[in-house]
PDB file of C-alpha atoms in Angstrom:
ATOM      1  CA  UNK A  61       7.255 -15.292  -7.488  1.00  0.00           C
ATOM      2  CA  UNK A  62       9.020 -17.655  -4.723  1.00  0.00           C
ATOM      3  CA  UNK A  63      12.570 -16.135  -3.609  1.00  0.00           C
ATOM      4  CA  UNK A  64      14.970 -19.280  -4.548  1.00  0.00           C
ATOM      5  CA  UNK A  65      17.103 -18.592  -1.381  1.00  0.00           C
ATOM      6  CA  UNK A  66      13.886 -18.587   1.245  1.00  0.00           C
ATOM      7  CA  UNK A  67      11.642 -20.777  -0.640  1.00  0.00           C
ATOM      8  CA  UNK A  68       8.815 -18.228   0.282  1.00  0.00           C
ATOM      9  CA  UNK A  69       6.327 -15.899  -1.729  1.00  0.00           C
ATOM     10  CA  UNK A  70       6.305 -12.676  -0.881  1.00  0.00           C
ATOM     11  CA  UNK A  71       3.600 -10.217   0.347  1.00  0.00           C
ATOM     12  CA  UNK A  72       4.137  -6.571  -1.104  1.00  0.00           C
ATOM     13  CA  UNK A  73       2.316  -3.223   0.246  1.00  0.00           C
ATOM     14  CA  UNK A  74       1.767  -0.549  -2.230  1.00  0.00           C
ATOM     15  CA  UNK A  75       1.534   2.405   0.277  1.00  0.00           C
ATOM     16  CA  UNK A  76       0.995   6.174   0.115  1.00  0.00           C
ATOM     17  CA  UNK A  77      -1.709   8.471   1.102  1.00  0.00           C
ATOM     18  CA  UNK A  78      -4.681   8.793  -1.363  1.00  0.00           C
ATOM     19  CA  UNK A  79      -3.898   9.925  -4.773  1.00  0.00           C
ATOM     20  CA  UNK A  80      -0.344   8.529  -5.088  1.00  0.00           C
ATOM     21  CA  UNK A  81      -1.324   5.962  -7.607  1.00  0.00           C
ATOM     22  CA  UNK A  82      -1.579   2.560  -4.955  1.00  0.00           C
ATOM     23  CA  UNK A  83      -4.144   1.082  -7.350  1.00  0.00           C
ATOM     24  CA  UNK A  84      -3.031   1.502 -11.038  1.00  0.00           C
ATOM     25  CA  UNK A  85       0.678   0.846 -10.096  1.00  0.00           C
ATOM     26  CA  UNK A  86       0.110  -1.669  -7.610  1.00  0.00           C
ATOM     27  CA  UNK A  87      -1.662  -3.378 -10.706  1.00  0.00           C
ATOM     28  CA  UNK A  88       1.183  -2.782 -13.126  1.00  0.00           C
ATOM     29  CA  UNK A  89       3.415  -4.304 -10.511  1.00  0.00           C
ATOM     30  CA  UNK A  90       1.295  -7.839  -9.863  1.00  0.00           C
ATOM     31  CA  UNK A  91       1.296  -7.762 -13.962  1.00  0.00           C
ATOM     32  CA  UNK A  92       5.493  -7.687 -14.043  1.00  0.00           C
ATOM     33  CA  UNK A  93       5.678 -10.203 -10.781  1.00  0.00           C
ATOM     34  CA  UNK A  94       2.949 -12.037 -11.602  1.00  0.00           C
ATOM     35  CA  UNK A  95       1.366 -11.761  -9.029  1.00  0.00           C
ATOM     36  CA  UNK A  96      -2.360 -11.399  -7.775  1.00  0.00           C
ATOM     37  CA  UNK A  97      -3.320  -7.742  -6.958  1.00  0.00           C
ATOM     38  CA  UNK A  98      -5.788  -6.879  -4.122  1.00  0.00           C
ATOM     39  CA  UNK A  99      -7.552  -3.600  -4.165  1.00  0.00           C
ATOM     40  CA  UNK A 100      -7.030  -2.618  -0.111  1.00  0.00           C
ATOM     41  CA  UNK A 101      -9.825   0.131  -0.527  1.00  0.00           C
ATOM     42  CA  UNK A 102     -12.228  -2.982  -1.327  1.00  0.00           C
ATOM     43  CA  UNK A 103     -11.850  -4.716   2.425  1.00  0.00           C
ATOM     44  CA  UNK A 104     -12.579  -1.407   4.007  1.00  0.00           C
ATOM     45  CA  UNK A 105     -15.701  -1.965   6.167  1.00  0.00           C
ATOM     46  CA  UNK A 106     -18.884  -0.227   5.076  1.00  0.00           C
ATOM     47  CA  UNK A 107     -18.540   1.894   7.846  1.00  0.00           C
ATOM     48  CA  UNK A 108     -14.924   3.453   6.887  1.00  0.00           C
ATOM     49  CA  UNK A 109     -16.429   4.234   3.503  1.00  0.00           C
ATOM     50  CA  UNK A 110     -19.736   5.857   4.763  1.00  0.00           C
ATOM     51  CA  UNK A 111     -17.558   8.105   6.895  1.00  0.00           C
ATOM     52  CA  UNK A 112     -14.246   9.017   4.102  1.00  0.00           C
ATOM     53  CA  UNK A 113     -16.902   9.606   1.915  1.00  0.00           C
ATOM     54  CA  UNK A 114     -18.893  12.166   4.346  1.00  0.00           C
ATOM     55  CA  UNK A 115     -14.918  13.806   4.478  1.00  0.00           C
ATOM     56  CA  UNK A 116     -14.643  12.331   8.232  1.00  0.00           C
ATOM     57  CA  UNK A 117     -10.744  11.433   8.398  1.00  0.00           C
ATOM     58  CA  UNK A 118     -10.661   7.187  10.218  1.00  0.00           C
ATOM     59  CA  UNK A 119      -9.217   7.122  13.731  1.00  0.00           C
ATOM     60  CA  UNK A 120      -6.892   4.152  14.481  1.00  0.00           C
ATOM     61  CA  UNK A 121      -9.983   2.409  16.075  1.00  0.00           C
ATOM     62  CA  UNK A 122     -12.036   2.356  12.467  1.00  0.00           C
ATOM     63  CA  UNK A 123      -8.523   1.156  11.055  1.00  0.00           C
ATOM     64  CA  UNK A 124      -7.996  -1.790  12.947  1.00  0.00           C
ATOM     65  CA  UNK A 125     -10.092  -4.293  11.126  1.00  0.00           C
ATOM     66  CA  UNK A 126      -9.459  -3.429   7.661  1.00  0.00           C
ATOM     67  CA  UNK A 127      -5.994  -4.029   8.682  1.00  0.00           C
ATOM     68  CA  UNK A 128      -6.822  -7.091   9.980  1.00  0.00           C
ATOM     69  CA  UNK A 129      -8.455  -7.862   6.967  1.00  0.00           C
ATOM     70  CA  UNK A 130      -5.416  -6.984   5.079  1.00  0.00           C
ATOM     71  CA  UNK A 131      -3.363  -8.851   6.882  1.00  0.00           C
ATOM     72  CA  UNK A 132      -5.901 -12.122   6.519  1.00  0.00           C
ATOM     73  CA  UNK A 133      -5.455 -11.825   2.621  1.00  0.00           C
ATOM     74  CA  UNK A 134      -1.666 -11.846   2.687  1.00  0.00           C
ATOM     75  CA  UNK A 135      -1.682 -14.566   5.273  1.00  0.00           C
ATOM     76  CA  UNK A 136      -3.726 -17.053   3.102  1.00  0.00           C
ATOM     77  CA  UNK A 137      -1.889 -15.957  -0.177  1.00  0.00           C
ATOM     78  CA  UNK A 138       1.614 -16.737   1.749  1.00  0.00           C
ATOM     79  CA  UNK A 139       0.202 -19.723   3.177  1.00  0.00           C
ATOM     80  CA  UNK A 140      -0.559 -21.055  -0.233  1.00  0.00           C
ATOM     81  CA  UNK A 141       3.049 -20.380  -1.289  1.00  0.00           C
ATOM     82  CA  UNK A 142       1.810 -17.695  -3.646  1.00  0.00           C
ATOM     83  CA  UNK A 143       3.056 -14.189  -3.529  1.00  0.00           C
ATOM     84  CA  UNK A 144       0.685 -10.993  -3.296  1.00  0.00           C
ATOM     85  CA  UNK A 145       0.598  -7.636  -3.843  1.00  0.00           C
ATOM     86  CA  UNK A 146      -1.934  -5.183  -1.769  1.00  0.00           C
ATOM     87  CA  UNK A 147      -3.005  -1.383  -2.124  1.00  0.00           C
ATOM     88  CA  UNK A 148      -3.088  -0.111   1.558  1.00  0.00           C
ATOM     89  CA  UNK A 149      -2.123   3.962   2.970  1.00  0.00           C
ATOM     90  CA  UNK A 150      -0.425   1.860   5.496  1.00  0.00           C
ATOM     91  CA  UNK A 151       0.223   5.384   7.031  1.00  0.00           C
ATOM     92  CA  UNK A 152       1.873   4.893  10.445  1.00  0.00           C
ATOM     93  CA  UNK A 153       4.395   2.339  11.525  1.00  0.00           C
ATOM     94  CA  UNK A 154       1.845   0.819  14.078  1.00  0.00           C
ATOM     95  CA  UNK A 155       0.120  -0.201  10.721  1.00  0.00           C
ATOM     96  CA  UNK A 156       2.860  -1.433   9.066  1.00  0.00           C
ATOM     97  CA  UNK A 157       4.269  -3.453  12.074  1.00  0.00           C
ATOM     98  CA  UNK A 158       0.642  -5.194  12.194  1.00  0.00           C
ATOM     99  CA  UNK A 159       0.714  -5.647   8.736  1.00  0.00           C
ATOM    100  CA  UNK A 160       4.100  -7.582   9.065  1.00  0.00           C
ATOM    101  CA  UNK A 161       3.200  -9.412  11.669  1.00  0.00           C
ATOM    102  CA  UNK A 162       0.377 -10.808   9.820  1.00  0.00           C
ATOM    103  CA  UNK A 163       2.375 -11.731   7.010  1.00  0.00           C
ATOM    104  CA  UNK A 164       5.060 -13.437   9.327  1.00  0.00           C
ATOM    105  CA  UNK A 165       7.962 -11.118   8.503  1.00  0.00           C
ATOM    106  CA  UNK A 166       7.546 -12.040   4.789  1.00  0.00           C
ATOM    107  CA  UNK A 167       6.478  -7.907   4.139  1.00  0.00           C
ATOM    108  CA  UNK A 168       7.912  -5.400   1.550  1.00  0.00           C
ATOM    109  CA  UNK A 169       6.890  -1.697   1.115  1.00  0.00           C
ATOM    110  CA  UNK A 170       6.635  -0.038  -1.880  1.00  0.00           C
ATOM    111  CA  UNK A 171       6.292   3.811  -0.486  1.00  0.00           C
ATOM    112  CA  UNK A 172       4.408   5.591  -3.415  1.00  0.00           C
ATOM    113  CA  UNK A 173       5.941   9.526  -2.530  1.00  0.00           C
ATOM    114  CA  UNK A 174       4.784  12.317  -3.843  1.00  0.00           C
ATOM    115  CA  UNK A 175       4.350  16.228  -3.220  1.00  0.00           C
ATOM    116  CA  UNK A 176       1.222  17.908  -1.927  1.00  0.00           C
ATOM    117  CA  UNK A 177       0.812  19.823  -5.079  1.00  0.00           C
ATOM    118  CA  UNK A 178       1.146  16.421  -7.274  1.00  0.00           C
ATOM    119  CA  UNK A 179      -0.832  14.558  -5.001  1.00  0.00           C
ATOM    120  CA  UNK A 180      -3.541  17.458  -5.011  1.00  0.00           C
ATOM    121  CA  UNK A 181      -3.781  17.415  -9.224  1.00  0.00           C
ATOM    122  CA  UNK A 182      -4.074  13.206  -9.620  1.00  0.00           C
ATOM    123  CA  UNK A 183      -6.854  13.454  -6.544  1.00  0.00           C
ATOM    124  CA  UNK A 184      -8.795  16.041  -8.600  1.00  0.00           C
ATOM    125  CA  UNK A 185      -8.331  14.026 -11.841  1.00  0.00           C
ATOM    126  CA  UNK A 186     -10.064  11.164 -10.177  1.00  0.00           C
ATOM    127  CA  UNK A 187     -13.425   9.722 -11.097  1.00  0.00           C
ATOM    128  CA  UNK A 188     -16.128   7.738  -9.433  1.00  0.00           C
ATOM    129  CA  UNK A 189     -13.712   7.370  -5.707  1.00  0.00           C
ATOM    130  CA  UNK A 190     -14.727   7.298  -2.588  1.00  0.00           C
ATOM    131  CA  UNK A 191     -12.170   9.840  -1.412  1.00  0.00           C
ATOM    132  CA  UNK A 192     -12.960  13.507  -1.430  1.00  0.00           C
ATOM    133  CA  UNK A 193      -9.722  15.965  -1.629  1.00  0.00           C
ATOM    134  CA  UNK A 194     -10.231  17.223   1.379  1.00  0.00           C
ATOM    135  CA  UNK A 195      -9.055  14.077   3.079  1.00  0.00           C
ATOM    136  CA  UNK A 196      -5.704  14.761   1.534  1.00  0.00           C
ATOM    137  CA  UNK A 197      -4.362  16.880   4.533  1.00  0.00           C
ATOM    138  CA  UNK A 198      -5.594  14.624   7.279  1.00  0.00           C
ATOM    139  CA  UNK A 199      -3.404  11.629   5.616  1.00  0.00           C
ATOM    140  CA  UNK A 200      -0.902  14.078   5.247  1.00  0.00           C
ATOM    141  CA  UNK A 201      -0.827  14.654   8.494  1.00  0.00           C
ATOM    142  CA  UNK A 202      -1.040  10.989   9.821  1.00  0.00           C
ATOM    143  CA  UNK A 203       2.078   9.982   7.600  1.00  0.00           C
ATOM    144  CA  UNK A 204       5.171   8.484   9.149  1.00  0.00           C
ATOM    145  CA  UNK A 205       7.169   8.589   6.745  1.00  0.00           C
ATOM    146  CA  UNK A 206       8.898   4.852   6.438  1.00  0.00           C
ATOM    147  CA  UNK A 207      12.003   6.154   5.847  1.00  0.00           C
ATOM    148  CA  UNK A 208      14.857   3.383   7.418  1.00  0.00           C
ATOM    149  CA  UNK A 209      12.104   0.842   8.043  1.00  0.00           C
ATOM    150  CA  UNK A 210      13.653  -2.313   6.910  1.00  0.00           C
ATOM    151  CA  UNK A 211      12.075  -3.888   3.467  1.00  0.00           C
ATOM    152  CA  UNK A 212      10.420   0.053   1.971  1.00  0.00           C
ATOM    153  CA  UNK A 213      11.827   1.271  -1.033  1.00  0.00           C
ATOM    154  CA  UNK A 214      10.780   4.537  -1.639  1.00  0.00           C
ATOM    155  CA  UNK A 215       9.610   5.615  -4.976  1.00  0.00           C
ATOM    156  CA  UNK A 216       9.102   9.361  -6.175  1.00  0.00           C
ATOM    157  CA  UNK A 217       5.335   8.944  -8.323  1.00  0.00           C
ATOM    158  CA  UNK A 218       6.686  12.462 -10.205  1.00  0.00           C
ATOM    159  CA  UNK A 219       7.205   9.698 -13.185  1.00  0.00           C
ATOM    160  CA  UNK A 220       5.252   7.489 -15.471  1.00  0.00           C
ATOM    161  CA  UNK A 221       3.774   4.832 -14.523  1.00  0.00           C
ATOM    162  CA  UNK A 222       6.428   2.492 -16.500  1.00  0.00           C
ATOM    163  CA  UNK A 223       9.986   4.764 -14.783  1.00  0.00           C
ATOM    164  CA  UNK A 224       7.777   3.923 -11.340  1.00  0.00           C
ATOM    165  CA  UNK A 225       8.279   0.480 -12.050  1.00  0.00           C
ATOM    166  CA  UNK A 226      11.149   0.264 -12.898  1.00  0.00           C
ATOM    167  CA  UNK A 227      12.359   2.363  -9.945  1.00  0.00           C
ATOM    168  CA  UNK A 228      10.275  -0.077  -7.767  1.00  0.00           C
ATOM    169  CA  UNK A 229      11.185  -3.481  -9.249  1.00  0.00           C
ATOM    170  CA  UNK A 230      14.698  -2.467  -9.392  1.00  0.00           C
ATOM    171  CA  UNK A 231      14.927  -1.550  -5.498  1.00  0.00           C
ATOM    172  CA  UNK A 232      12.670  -5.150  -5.126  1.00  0.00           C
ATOM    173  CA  UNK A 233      16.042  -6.567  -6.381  1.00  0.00           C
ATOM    174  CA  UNK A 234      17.977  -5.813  -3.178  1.00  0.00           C
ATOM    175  CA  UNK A 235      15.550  -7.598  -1.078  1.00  0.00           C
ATOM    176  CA  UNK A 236      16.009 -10.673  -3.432  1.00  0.00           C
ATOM    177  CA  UNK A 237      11.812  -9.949  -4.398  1.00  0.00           C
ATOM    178  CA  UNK A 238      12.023 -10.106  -8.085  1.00  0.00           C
ATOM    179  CA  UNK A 239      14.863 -12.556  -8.562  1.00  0.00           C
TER     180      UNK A 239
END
């Protein structure tokens, strides 16, 4: 949905380690913006999923062109003049700042936080992924925390999947996003 004041679609990152919900809320969100949703874990190479699913944490170097990859998506969408919505960890701020960059500035963050214990439970719950458990602490671990990046709004994912929207639209709002 085109901010009035900018004229521009926006690109939106649904970010948080594995198990915080990127997918299904990320969905829910492109549903209330109406927007198109892009499953990051899809434009992984082959490679990164061979070795997450082995239990073999990525380095930066394995990272770098699923980024890229990313960032090629949003680029298109915003070139278009139609807004999109991403799944991505987007775990450290060399990500992110690649990630904007790509998208020309035109970035939000929708930081998906949640406790180790919570985090833990929903990874267990999960069927048919890619991403073993035990991955859990290495993300942990690679986190940097986008706390007073500009454009994040943090959301706590101890909620339903409705009260997370709401939470995230509502914090969209500052940034003009969902006007």
């Amino acid at each position: 949905m085109p901010d009035e004041r900018t004229n521009k679609a926006h690109a939106i990152i649904v970010m948080g380690v594995s198990g915080c919900g990127k997918s299904s809320f990320g969905e829910k969100l492109a549903d209330a913006l109406h927007l198109q949703f892009v499953e990051g874990d899809a434009l992984h190479p082959a490679s990164n999923v061979e070795k997450m699913s082995k239990g073999i944490p990525l380095t930066d170097e394995d990272r770098m062109p699923w980024l890229d990859r990313i960032g090629e998506e949003m680029k298109a969408s915003l070139a278009k003049g139609e807004g999109i919505i991403v799944s991505c960890s987007a775990l450290k701020r060399i990500y992110r700042d690649r990630l904007r960059a790509a998208a020309g500035g035109n970035l939000f963050f929708v930081y998906l936080e949640g406790s180790r214990a919570l985090l833990t439970q929903r990874m267990g719950e999960r069927k048919g992924h890619f991403m073993p458990v035990s991955l859990l602490e290495s993300q942990l671990a690679t986190l940097e925390v986008p706390t007073g990046e500009q454009g994040v709004v943090t959301v706590d994912i101890d909620d339903t999947v409705e009260g997370i929207s709401a939470t995230a639209l509502k914090g969209l709002s500052v940034f003009g996003v969902t006007d």
